[in-house]
mmCIF file of C-alpha atoms in Angstrom:
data_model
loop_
_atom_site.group_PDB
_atom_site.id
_atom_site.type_symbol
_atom_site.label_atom_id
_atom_site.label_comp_id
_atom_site.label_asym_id
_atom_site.label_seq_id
_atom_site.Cartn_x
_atom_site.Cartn_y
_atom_site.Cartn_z
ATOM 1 C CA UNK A 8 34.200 3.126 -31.620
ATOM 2 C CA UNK A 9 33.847 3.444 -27.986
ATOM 3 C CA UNK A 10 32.850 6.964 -28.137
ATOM 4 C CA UNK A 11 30.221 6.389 -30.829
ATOM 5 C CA UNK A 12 28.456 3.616 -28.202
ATOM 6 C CA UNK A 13 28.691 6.118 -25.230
ATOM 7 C CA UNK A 14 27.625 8.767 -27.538
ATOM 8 C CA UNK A 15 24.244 6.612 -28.647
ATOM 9 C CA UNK A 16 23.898 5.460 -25.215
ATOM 10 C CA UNK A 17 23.674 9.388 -23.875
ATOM 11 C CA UNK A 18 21.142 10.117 -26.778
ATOM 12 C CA UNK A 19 19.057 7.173 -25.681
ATOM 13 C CA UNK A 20 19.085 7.675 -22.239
ATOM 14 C CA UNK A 21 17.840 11.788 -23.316
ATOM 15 C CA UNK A 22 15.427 10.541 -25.588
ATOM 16 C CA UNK A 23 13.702 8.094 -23.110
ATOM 17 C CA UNK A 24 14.157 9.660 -19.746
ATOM 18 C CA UNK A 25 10.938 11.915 -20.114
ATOM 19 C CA UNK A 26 9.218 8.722 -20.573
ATOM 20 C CA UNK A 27 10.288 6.725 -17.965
ATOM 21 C CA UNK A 28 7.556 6.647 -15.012
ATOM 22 C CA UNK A 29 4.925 8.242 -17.493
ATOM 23 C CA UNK A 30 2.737 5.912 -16.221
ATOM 24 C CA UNK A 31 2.223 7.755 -12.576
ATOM 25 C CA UNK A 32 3.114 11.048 -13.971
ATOM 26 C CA UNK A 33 0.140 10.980 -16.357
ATOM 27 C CA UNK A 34 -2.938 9.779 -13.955
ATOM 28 C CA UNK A 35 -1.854 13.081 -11.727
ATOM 29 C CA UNK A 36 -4.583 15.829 -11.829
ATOM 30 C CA UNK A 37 -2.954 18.932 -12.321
ATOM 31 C CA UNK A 38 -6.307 21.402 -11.819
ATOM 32 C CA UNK A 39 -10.047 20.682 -10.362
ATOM 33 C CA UNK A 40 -12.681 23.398 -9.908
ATOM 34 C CA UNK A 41 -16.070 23.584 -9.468
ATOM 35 C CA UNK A 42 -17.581 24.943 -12.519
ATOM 36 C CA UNK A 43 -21.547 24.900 -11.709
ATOM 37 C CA UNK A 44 -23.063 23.923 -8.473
ATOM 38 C CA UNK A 45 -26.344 22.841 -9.605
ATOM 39 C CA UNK A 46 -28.182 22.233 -6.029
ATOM 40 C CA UNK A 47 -28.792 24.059 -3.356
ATOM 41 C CA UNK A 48 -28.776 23.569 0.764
ATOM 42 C CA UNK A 49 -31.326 20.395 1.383
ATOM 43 C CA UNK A 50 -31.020 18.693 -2.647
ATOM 44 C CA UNK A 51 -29.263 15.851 -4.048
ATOM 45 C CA UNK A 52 -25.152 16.914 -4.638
ATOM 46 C CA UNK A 53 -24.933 17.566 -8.236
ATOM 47 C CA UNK A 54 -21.745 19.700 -9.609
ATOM 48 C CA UNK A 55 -20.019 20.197 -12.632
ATOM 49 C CA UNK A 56 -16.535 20.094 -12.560
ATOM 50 C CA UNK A 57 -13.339 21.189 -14.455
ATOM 51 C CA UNK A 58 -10.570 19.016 -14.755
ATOM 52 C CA UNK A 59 -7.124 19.397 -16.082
ATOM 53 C CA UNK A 60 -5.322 16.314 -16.470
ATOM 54 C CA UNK A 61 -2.877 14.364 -19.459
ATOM 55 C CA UNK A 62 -5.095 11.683 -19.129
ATOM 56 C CA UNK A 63 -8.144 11.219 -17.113
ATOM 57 C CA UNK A 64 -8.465 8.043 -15.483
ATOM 58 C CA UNK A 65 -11.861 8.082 -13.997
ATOM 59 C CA UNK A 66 -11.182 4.820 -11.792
ATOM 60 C CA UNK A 67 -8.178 6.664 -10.235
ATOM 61 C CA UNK A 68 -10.244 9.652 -8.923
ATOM 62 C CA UNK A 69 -13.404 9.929 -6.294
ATOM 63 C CA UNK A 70 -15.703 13.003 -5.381
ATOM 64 C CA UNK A 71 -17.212 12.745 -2.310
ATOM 65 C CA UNK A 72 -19.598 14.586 0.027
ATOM 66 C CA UNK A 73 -18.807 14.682 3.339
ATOM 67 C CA UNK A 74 -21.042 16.232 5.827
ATOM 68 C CA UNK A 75 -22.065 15.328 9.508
ATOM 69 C CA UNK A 76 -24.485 12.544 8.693
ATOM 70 C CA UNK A 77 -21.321 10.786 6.847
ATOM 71 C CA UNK A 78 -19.383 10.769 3.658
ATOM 72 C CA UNK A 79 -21.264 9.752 0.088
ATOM 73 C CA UNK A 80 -19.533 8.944 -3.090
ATOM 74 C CA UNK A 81 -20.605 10.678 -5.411
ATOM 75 C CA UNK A 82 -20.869 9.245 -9.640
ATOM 76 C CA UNK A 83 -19.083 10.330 -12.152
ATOM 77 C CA UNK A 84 -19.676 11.329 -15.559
ATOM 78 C CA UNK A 85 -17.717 12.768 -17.972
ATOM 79 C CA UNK A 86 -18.707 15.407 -20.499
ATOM 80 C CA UNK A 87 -16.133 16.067 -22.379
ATOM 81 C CA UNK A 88 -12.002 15.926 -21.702
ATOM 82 C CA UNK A 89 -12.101 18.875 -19.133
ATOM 83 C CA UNK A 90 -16.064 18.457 -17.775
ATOM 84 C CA UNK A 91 -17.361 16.290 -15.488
ATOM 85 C CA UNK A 92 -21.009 16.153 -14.247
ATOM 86 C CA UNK A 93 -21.077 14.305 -10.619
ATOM 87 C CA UNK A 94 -23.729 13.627 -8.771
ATOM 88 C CA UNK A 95 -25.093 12.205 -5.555
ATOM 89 C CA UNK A 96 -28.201 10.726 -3.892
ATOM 90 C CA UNK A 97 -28.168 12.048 -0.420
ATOM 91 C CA UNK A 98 -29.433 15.259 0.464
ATOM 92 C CA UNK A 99 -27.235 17.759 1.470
ATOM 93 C CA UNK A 100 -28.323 19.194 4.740
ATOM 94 C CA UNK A 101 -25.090 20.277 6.691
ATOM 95 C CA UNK A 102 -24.514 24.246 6.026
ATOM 96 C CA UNK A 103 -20.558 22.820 6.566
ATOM 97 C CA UNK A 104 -20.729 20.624 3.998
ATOM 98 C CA UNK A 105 -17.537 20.140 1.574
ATOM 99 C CA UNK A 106 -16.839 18.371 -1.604
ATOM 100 C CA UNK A 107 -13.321 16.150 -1.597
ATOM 101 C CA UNK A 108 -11.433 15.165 -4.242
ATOM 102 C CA UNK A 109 -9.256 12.489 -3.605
ATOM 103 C CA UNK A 110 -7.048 10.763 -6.571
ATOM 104 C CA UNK A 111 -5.552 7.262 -6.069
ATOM 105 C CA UNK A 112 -1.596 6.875 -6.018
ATOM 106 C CA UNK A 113 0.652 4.991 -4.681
ATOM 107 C CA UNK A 114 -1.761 2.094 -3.676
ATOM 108 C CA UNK A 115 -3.405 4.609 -1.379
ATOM 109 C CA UNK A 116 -6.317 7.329 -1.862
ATOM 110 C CA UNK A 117 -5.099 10.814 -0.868
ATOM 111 C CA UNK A 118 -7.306 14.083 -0.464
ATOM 112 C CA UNK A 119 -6.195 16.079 -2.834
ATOM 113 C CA UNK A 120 -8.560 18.932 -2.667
ATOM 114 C CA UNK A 121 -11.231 20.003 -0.163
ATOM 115 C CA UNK A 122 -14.040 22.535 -1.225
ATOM 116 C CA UNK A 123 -16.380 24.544 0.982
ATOM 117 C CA UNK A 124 -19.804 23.889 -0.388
ATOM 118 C CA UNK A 125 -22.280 26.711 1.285
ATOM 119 C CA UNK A 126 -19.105 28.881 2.855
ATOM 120 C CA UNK A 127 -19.971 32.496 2.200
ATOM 121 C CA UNK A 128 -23.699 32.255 0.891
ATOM 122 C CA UNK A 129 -26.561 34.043 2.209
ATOM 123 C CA UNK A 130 -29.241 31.254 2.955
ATOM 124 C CA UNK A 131 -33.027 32.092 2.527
ATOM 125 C CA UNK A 132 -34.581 32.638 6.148
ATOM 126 C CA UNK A 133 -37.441 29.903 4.965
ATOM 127 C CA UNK A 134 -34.451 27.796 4.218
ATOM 128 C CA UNK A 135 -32.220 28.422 6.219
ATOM 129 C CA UNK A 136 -34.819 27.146 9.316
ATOM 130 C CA UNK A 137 -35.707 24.144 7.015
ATOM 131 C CA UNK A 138 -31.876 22.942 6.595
ATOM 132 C CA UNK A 139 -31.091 23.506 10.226
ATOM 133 C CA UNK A 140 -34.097 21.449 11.256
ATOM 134 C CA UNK A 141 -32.986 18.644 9.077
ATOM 135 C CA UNK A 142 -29.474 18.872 10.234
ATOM 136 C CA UNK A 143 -30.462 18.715 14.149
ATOM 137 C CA UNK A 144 -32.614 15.934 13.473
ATOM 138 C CA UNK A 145 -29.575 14.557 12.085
ATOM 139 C CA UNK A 146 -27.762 15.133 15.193
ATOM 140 C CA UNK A 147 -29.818 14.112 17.208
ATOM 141 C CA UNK A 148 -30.554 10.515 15.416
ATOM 142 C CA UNK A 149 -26.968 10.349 15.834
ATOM 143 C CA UNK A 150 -26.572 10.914 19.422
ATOM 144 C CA UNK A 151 -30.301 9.367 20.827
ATOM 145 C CA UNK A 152 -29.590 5.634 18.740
ATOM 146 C CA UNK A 153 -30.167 3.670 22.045
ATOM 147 C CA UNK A 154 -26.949 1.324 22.740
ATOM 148 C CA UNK A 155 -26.896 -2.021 21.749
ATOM 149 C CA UNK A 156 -26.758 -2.947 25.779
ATOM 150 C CA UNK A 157 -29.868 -1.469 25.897
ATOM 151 C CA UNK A 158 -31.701 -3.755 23.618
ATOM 152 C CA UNK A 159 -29.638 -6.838 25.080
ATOM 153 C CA UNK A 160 -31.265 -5.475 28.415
ATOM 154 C CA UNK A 161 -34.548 -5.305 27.242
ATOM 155 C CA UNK A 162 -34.695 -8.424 25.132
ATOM 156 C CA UNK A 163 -33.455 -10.276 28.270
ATOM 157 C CA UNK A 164 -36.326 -8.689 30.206
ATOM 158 C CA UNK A 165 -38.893 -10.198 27.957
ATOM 159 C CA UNK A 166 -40.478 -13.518 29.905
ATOM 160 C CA UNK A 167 -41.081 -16.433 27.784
ATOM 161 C CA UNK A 168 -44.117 -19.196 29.040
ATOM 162 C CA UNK A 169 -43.940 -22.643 28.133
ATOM 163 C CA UNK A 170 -45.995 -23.821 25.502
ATOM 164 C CA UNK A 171 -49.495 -25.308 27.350
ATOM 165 C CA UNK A 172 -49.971 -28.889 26.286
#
């Protein structure tokens, strides 16, 4: 009798352990490439992307753009089980740009993947003057914002009359 209840526990325990912790195992993307980049240096971000996964959980995964004006999330939507289209509204103007793919687990986002966007393309001379100009200006924005002691400076500077009667 004994051996018949060890015996069903073991077949239980066989049966169920590739189930236990499904739950995690499942969200996990297993492959992400870009399929189509559908922009080019100085548009809106807009990719389509394969993706290899047991069960896509688009609220556990984020694309985003990150280039030297900042990062932008980019939106997500799916085309079938394995194609997403994503898309952003910033313009991409950084020659280093890259697209990140970071997936959510364990109550933290992680970078999972990291791609090159413009890495080994041959830009147009016409624009590859435009999308520098735009990307200085962008440095430059950056580094000339006067300092917020500046405008406390200036705003103190400012006299202020009575009201005549």
């Amino acid at each position: 009798m004994t051996i018949m209840i060890k015996v069903a526990l073991c077949l239980i325990l066989f049966i169920t352990a590739p189930f236990i912790g499904v739950g995690d195992a499942a969200a996990q993307i297993t492959h992400v490439s870009i399929n189509e980049q559908q922009f080019i240096l100085g548009g809106y971000p807009k990719f389509r992307l394969n993706i290899v996964s047991q069960d896509v959980s688009l609220y556990k995964m984020q694309f985003v753009v990150r280039q030297t004006s900042g990062e932008e999330r980019l939106m997500v939507k799916p085309i079938n089980n394995f194609l997403l289209l994503v898309i952003g509204v910033e313009d991409v103007v950084d020659p280093r740009a890259t697209l990140v793919f970071r997936e959510y687990r364990v109550n933290k986002w992680r970078d999972v993947k990291v791609f090159s966007l413009f890495e080994g393309q041959h830009l147009s001379e016409e624009l590859g003057l435009k999308s520098s100009a735009a990307y200085l200006s962008v440095e430059n924005r950056s580094s000339q914002a006067p300092s917020s002691s500046y405008k406390i400076a200036t705003m103190s500077q400012v006299s202020v009359s009575p009201p005549s009667s």
